[in-house]
Short mmCIF file of C-alpha atoms and ligand atoms in Angstrom, two decimals:
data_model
loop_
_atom_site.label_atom_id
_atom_site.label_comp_id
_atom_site.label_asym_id
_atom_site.label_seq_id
_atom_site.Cartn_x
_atom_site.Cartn_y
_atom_site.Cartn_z
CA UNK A 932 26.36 -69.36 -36.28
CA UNK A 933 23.71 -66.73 -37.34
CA UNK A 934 22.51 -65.40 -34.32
CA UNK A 935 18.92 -64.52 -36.39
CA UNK A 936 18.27 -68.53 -36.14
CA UNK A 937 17.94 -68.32 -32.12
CA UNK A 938 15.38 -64.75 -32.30
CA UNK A 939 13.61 -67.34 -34.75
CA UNK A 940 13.31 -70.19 -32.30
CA UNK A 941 12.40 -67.47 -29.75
CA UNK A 942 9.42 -66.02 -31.61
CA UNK A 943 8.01 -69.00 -33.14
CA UNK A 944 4.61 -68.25 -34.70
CA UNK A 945 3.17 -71.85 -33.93
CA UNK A 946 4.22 -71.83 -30.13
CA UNK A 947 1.38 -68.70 -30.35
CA UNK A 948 -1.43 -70.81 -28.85
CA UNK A 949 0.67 -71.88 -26.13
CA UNK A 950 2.32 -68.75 -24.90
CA UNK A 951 1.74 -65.41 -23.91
CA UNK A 952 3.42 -62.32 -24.74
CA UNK A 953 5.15 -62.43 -21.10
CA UNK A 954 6.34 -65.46 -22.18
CA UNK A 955 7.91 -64.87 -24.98
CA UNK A 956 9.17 -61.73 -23.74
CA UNK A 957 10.69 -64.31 -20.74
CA UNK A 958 12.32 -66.77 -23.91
CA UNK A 959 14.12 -63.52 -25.40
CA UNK A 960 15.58 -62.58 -22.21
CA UNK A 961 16.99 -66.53 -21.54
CA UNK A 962 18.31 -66.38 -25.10
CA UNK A 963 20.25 -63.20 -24.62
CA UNK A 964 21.36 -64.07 -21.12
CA UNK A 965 22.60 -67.08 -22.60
CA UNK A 966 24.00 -65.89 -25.45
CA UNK A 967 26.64 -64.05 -23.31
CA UNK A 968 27.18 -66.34 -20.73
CA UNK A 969 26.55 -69.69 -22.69
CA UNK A 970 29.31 -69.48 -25.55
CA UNK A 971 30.18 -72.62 -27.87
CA UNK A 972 33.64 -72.22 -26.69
CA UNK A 973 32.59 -72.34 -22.74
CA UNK A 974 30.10 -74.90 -23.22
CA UNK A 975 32.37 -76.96 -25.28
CA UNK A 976 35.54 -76.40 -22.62
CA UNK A 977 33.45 -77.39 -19.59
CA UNK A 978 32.52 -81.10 -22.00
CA UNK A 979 36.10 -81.54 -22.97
CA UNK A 980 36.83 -81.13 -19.39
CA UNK A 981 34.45 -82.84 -17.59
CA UNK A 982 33.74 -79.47 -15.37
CA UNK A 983 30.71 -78.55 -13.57
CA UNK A 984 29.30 -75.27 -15.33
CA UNK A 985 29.79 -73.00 -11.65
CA UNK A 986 29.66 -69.54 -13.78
CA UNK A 987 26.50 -70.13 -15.74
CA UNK A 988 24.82 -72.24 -12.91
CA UNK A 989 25.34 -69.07 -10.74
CA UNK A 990 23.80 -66.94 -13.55
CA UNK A 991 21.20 -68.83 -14.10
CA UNK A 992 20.82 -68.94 -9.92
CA UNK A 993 21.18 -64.87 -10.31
CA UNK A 994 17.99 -64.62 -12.89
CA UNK A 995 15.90 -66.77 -10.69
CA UNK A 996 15.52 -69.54 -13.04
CA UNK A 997 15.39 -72.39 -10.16
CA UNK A 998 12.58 -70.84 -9.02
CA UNK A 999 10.56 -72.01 -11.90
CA UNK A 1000 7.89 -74.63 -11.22
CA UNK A 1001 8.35 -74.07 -7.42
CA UNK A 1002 5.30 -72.68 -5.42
CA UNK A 1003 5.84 -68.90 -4.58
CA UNK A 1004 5.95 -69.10 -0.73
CA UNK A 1005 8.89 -70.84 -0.94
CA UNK A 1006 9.98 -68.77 -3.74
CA UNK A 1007 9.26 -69.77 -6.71
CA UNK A 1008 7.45 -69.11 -10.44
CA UNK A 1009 5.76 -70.05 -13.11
CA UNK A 1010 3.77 -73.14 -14.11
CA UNK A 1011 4.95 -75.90 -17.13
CA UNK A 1012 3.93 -74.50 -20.14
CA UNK A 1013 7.18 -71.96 -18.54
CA UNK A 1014 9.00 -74.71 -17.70
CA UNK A 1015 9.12 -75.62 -21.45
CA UNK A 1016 9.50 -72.02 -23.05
CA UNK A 1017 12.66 -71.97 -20.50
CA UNK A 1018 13.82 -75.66 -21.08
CA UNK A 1019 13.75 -75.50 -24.75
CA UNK A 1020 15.32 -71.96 -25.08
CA UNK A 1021 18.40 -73.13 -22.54
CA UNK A 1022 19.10 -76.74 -23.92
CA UNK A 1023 19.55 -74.60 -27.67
CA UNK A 1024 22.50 -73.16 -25.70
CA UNK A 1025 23.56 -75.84 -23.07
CA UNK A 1026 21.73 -79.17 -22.47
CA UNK A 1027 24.26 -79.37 -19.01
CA UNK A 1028 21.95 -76.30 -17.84
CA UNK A 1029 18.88 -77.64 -18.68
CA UNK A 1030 19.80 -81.42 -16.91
CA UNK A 1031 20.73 -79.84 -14.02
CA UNK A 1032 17.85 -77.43 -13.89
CA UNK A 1033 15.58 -80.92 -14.19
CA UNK A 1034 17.13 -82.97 -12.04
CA UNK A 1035 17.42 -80.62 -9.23
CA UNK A 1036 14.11 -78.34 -9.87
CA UNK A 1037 11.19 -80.59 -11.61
CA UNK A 1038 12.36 -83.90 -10.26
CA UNK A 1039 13.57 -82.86 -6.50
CA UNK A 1040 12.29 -79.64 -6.26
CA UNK A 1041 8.84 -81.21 -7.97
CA UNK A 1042 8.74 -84.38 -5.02
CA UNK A 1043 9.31 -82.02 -2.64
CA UNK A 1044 6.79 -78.95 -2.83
CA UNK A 1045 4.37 -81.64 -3.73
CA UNK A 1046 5.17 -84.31 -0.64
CA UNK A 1047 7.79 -83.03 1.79
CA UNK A 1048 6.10 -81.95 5.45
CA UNK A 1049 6.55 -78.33 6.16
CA UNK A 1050 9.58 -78.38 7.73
CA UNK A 1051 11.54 -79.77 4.78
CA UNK A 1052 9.59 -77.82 2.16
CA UNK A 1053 10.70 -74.50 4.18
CA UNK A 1054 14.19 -75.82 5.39
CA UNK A 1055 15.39 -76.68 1.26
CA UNK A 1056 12.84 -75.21 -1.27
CA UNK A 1057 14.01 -71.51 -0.72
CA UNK A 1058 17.76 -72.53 -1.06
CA UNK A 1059 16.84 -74.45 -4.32
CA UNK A 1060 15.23 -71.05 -5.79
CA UNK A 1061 18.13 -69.04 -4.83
CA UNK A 1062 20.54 -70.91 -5.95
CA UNK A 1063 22.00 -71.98 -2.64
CA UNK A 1064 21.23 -75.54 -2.25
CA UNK A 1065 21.51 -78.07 -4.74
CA UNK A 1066 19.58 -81.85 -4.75
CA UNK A 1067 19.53 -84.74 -6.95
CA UNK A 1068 17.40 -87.49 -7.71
CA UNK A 1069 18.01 -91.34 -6.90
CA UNK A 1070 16.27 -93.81 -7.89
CA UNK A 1071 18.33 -96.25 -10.30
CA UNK A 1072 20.49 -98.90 -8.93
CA UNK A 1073 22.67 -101.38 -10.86
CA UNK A 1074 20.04 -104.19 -10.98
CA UNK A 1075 17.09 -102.04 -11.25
CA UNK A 1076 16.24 -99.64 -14.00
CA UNK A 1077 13.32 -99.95 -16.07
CA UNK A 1078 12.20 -102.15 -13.23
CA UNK A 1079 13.01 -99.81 -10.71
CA UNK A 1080 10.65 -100.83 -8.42
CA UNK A 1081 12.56 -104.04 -7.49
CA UNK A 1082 15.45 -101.59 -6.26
CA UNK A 1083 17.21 -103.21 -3.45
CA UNK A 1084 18.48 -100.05 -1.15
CA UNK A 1085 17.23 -100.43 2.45
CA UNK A 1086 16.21 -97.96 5.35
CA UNK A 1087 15.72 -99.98 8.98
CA UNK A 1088 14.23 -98.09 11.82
CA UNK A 1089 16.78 -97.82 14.80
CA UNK A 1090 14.55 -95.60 17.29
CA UNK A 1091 13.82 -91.83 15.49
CA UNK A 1092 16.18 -92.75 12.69
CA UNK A 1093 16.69 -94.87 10.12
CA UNK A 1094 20.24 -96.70 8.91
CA UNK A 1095 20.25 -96.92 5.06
CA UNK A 1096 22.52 -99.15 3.13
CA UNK A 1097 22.77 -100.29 -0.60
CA UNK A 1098 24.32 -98.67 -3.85
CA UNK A 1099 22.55 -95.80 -6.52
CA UNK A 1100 23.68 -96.08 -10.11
CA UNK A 1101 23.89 -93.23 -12.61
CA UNK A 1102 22.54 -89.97 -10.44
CA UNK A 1103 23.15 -86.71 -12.53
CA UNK A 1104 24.60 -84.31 -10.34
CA UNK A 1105 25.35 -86.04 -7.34
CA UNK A 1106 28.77 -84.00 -6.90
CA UNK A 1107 27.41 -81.07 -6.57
CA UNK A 1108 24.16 -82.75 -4.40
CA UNK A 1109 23.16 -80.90 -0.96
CA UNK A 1110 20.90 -83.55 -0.76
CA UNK A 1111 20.02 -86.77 -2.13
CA UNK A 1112 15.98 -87.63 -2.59
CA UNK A 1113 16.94 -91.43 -2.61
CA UNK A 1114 14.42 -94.15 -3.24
CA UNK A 1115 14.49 -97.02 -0.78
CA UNK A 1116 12.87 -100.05 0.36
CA UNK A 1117 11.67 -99.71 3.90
CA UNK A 1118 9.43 -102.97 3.96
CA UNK A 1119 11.31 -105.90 2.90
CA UNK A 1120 7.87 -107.88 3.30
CA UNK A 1121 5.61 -105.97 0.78
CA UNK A 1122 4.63 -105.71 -2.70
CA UNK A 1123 7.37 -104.54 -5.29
CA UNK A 1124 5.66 -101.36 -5.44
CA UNK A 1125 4.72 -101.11 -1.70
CA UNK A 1126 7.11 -100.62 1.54
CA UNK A 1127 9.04 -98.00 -0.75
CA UNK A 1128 10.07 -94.41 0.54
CA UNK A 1129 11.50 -91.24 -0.49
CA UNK A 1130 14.29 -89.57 2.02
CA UNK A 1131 16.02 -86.36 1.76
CA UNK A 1132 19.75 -87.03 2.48
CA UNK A 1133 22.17 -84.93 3.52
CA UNK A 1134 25.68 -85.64 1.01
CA UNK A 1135 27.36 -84.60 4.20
CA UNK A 1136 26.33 -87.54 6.31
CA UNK A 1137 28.64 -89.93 7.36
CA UNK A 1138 28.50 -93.11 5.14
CA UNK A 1139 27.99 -91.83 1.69
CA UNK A 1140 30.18 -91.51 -1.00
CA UNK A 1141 29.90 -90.57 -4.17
CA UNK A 1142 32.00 -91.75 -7.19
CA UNK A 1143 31.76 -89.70 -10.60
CA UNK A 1144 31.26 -92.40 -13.46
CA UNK A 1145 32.38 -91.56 -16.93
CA UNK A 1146 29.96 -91.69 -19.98
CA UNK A 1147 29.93 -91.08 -23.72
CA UNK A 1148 28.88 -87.71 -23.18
CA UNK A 1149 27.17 -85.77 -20.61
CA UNK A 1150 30.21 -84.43 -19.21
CA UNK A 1151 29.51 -81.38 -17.60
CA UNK A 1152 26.78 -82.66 -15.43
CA UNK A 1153 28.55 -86.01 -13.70
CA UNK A 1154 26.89 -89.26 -13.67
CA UNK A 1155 28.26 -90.60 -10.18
CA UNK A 1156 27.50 -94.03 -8.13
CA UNK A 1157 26.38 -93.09 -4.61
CA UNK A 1158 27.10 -95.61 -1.98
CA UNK A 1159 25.12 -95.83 1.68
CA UNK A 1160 27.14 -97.67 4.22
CA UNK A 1161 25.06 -97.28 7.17
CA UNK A 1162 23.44 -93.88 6.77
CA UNK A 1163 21.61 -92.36 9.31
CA UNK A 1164 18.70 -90.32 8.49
CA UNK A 1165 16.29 -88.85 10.72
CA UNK A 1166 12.62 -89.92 10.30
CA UNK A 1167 11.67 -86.19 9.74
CA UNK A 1168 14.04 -86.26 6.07
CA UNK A 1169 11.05 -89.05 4.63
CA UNK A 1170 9.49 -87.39 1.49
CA UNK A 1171 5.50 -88.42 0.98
CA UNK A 1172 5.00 -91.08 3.83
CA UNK A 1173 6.15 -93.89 4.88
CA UNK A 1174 6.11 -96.77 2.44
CA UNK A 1175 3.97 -95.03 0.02
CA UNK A 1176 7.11 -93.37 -2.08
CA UNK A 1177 6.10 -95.33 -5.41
CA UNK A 1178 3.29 -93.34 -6.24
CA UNK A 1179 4.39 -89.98 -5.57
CA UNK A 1180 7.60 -91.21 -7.77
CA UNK A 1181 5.29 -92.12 -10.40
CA UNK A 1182 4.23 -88.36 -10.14
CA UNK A 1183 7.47 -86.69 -10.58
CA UNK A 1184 8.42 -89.01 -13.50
CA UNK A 1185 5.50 -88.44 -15.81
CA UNK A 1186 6.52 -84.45 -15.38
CA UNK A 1187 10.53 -84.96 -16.44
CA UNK A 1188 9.53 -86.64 -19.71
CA UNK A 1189 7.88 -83.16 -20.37
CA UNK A 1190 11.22 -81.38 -19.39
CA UNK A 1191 13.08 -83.82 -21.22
CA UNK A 1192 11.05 -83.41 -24.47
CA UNK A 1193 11.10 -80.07 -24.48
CA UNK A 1194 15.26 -80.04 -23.93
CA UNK A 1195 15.33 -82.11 -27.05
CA UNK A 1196 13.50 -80.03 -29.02
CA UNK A 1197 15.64 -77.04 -27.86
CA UNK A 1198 18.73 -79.77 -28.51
CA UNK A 1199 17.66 -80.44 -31.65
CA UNK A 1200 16.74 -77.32 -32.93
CA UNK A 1201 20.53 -76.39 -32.22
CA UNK A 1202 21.71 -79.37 -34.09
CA UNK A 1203 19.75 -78.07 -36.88
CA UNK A 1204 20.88 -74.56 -37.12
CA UNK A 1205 24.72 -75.41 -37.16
CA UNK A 1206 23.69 -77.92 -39.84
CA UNK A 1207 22.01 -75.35 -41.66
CA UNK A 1208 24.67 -72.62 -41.50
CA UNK A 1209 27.26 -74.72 -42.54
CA UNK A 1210 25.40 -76.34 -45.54
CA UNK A 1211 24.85 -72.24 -46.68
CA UNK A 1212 28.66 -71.90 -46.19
CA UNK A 1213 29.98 -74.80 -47.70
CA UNK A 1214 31.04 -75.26 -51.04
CA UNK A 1215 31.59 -77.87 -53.38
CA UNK A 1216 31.77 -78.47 -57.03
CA UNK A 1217 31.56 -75.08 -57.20
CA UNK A 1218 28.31 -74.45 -55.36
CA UNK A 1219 27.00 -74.26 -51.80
CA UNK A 1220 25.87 -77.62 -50.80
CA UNK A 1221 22.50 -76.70 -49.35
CA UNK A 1222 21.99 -76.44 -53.50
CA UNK A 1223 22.12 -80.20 -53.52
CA UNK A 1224 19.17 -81.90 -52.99
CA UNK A 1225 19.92 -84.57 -51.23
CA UNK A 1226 21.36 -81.90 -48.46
CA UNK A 1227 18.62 -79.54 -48.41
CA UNK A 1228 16.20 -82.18 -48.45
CA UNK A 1229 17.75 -84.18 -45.02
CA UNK A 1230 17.16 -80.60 -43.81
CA UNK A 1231 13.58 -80.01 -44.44
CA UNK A 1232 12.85 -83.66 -43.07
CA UNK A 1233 15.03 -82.78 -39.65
CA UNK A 1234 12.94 -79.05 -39.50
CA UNK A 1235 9.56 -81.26 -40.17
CA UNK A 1236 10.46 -83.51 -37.31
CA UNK A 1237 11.46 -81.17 -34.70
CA UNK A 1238 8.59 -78.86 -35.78
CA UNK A 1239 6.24 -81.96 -34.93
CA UNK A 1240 8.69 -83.05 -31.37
CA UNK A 1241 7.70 -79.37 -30.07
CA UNK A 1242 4.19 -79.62 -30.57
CA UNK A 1243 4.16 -83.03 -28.70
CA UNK A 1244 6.32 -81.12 -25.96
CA UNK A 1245 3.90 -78.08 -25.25
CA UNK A 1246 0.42 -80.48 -25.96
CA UNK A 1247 2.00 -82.30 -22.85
CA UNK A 1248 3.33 -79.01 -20.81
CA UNK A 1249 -0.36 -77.37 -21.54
CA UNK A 1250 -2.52 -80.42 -20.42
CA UNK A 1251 -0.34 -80.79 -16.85
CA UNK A 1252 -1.16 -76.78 -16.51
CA UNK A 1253 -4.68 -77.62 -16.55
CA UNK A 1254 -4.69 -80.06 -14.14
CA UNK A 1255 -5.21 -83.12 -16.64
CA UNK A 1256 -3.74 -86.43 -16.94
CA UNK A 1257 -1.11 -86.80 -19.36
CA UNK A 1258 0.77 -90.23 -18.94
CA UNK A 1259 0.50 -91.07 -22.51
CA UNK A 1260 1.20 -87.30 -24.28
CA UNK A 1261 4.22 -86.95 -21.99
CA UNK A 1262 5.81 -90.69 -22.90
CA UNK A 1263 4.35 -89.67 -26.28
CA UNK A 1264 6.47 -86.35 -26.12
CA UNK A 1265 9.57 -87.99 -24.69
CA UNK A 1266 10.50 -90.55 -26.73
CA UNK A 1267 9.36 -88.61 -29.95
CA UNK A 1268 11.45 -85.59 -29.51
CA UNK A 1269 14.12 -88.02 -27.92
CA UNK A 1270 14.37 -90.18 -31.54
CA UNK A 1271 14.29 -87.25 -33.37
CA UNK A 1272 16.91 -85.67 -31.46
CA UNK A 1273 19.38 -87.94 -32.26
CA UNK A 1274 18.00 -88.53 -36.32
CA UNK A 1275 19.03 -85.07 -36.37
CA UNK A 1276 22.26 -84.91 -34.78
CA UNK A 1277 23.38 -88.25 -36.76
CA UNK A 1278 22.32 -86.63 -39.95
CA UNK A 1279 23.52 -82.84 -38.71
CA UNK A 1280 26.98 -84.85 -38.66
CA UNK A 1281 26.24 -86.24 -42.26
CA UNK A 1282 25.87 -83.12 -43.33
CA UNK A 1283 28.88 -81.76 -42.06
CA UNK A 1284 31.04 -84.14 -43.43
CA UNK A 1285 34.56 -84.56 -41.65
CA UNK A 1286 33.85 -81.53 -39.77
CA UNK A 1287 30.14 -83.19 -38.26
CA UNK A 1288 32.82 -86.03 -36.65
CA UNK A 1289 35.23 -83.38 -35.37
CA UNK A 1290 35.96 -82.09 -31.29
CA UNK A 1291 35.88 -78.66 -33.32
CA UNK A 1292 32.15 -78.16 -33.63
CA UNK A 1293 29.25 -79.13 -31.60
CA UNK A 1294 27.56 -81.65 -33.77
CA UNK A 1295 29.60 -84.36 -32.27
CA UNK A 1296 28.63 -83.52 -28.90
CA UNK A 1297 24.86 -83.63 -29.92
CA UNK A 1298 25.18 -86.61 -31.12
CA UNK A 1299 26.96 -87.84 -28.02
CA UNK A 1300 24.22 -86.08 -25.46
CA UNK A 1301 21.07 -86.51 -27.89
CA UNK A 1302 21.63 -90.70 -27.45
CA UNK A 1303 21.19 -89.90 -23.38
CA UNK A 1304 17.97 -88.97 -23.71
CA UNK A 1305 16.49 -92.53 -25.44
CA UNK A 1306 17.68 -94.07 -22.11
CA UNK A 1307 17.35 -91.87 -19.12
CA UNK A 1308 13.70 -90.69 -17.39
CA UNK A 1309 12.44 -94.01 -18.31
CA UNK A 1310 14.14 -95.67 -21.75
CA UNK A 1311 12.00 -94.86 -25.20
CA UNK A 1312 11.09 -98.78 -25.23
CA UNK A 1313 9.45 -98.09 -21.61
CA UNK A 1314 7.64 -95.13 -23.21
CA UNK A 1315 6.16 -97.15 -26.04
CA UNK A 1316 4.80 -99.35 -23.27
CA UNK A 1317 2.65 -96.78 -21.66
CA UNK A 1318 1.39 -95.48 -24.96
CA UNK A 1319 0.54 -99.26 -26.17
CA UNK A 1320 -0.95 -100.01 -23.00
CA UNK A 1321 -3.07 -96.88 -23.56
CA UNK A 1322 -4.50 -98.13 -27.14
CA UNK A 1323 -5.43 -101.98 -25.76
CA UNK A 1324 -9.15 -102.13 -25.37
C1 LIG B 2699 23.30 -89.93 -18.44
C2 LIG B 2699 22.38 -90.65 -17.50
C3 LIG B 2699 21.89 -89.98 -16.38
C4 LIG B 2699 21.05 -90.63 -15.49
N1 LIG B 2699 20.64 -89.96 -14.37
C5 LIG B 2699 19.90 -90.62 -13.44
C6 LIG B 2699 19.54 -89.99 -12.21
O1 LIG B 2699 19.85 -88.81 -11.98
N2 LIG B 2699 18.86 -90.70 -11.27
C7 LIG B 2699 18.48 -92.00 -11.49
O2 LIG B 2699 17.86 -92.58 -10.62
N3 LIG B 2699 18.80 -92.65 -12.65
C8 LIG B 2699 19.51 -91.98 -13.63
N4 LIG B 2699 19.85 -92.62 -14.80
C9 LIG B 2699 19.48 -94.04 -14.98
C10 LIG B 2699 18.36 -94.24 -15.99
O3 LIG B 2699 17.14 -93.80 -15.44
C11 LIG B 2699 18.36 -95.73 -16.37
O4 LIG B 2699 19.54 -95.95 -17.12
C12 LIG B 2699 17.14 -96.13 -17.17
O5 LIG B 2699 15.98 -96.15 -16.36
C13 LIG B 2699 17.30 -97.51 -17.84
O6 LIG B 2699 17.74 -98.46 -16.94
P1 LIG B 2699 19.00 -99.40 -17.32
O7 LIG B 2699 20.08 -98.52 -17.84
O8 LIG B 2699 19.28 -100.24 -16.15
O9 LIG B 2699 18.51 -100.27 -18.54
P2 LIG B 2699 17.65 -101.64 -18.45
O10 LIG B 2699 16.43 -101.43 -17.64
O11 LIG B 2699 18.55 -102.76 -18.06
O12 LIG B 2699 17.22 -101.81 -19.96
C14 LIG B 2699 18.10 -102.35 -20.96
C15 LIG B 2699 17.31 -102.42 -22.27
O13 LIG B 2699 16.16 -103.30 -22.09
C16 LIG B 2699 14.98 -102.60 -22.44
N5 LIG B 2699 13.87 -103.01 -21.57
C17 LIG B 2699 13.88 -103.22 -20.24
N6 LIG B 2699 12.66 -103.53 -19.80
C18 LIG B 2699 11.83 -103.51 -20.88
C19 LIG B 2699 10.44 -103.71 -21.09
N7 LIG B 2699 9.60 -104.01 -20.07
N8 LIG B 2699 9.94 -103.58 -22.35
C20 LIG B 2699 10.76 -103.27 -23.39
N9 LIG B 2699 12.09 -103.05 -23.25
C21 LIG B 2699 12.61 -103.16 -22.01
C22 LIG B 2699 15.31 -101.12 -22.21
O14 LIG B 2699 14.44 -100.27 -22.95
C23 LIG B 2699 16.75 -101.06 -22.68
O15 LIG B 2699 16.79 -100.93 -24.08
C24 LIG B 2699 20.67 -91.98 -15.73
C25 LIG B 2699 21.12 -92.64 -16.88
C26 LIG B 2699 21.97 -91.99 -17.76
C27 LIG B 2699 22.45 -92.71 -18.99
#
């Protein structure tokens, strides 16, 4: 692919009243780190194999990028509006980076520097910058996920400790997992959204196990079950207090669909170029087929959309900088650049013809990953909720 298309994505005049010239500076140097490390031919190995990315997670590790979003006593960077620049510049490379940035950093890392007691913050942040420790995030079970309030997993106090049983559905990264920030109920007598907390659990305890499940696409990253047969946590490893985890969840979730968006865009923009160098390349009838209409035209609708996806993105990543409520822009953002994500990777594959449907280029796999995104950090349905809610007087 023209490697011109990524400096453009880089230096994008309308991201000017969002970012600095540090910033921008910071998106060059992610594109060219990834640009070596992050080939088509790695990234598209590591899918076809369902293996973890070890030699660009350690890069990334190496240039600090887990450090982003974390406070900077416990070794971190950088605020959201960085979060995006960095999110949208890796997921054009590798969306298996970026999910396992977000899942460990803004959703773990995130409940953590926010909630955790000292201790905790000290004991796992640091790791998490370095690239020594890794976390992920569980809050789905089998028959809760949109209504994940009415999970079912359950912590009972036996002296200092607590025993947790029950089973976690779908949590990205759990093979790799340090830790576990797992939601559970912890007073079977309350409200749905009351007597729930947030522990940090050691993967090596005795009574988990964890149980990769496979998925349309996603590969890279594992999607695992997690099962709790009598765990035993110490009451130091709750996150936020006891039976108050629901609204520091609510928190951390509003924040993803920020990451998330802004991976789609990145995603999409990706989806776009290939489409766009091939359509240049291709011939037929004697002519490239970017000189048909009906080509170029699908093209300057999937530009138009992404353009307006990455404005949603940084609106949201600007107002959280500032402090500002933004439940609706961040649904907004997610479930905008979500849709669009995969419109453009369906008609990226149109576009491409036989070669769109084919193992051989990455269209297929953007198609596969872009449909992850309408369901996970809340599904787009859920999204539309918030944002109707928002418009009933
Ligand atoms: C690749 C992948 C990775 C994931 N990683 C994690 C993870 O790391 N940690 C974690 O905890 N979870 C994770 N999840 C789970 C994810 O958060 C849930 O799948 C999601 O919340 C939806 O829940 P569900 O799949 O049970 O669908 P359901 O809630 O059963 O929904 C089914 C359908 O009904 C619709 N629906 C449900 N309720 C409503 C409503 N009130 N209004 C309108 N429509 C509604 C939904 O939009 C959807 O279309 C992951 C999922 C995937 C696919």
């Amino acid at each position: 692919m023209n490697p011109a298309y990524a400096a453009n994505l880089v230096n994008r005049r309308d991201l000017k009243p969002y970012l600095s010239s540090d910033q921008f500076e910071f998106r060059d140097s992610v594109n060219r780190v990834l640009t070596r490390h992050a080939s088509p031919e790695y990234i598209r190995h590591c899918d076809e194999e369902k293996r973890f990315p070890q030699e660009l997670v350690d890069v990334a590790a190496e240039q600090g990028w887990f450090g982003i979003t974390l406070p900077e006593e416990h070794g971190g960077i950088g605020g959201y509006l960085d979060m995006a620049a960095y999110l949208e510049i890796v997921a054009y490379h590798t969306i298996a980076l970026a999910r396992f940035w977000n899942a460990n950093v803004n959703m773990c890392g995130g409940a953590l520097a926010r909630f955790a007691p000292e201790h905790l913050k000290s004991e796992v942040l640091p790791k998490l910058a370095a690239g020594k420790a890794w976390l992920a995030f569980a809050l789905s079970e089998n028959g809760s996920g949109s209504d994940a309030a009415s999970l079912t997993t359950h912590a009972v106090a036996d002296g200092d400790d607590f025993i947790i049983n029950g089973t976690k559905m779908w949590i990205s990264g759990a093979v790799q997992a340090d830790y576990i920030l797992t939601a559970v109920r912890t007073d079977p007598n309350a409200k749905k959204h009351d007597g729930i907390s947030l522990f940090l659990v050691p993967t090596e305890s005795k009574g988990i196990s964890i149980n990769p499940i496979d998925l349309l696409g996603g590969h890279a990253i594992r999607t695992c079950e997690v099962v709790y047969d009598g765990v035993r946590v110490s009451k130091d490893s709750i996150v936020g207090g006891l039976h108050v985890g629901w609204k520091k969840l609510t928190t951390v979730l509003s924040k993803e669909r920020i990451a998330l968006s802004a991976m789609c865009v990145g995603g999409a923009q990706a989806a776009i170029d290939l489409a766009r160098w091939y359509a240049n390349e291709r011939k037929q009838f004697g002519q490239s087929i970017i000189d048909f209409q009906t080509v170029s035209h699908m093209l300057a609708d999937m530009q138009t959309r992404v353009d307006a996806a990455r404005m949603l993105a940084f609106r949201a990543a600007k107002l959280l900088d500032e402090g500002e409520t933004c439940d609706v822009e961040s649904s907004q953002a997610k479930y905008f650049a979500s849709d669009t994500y995969v419109q453009v990777a369906t008609d990226g594959i149109q576009i491409m013809g036989a070669n769109g449907y084919s193992a051989e280029y990455a269209m297929q796999r953007h198609f596969r990953e872009a449909k992850m995104f309408q369901i996970f950090g809340g599904t787009n349905q859920i999204q539309r909720n918030i944002v109707a809610r928002a418009l009933k007087s």
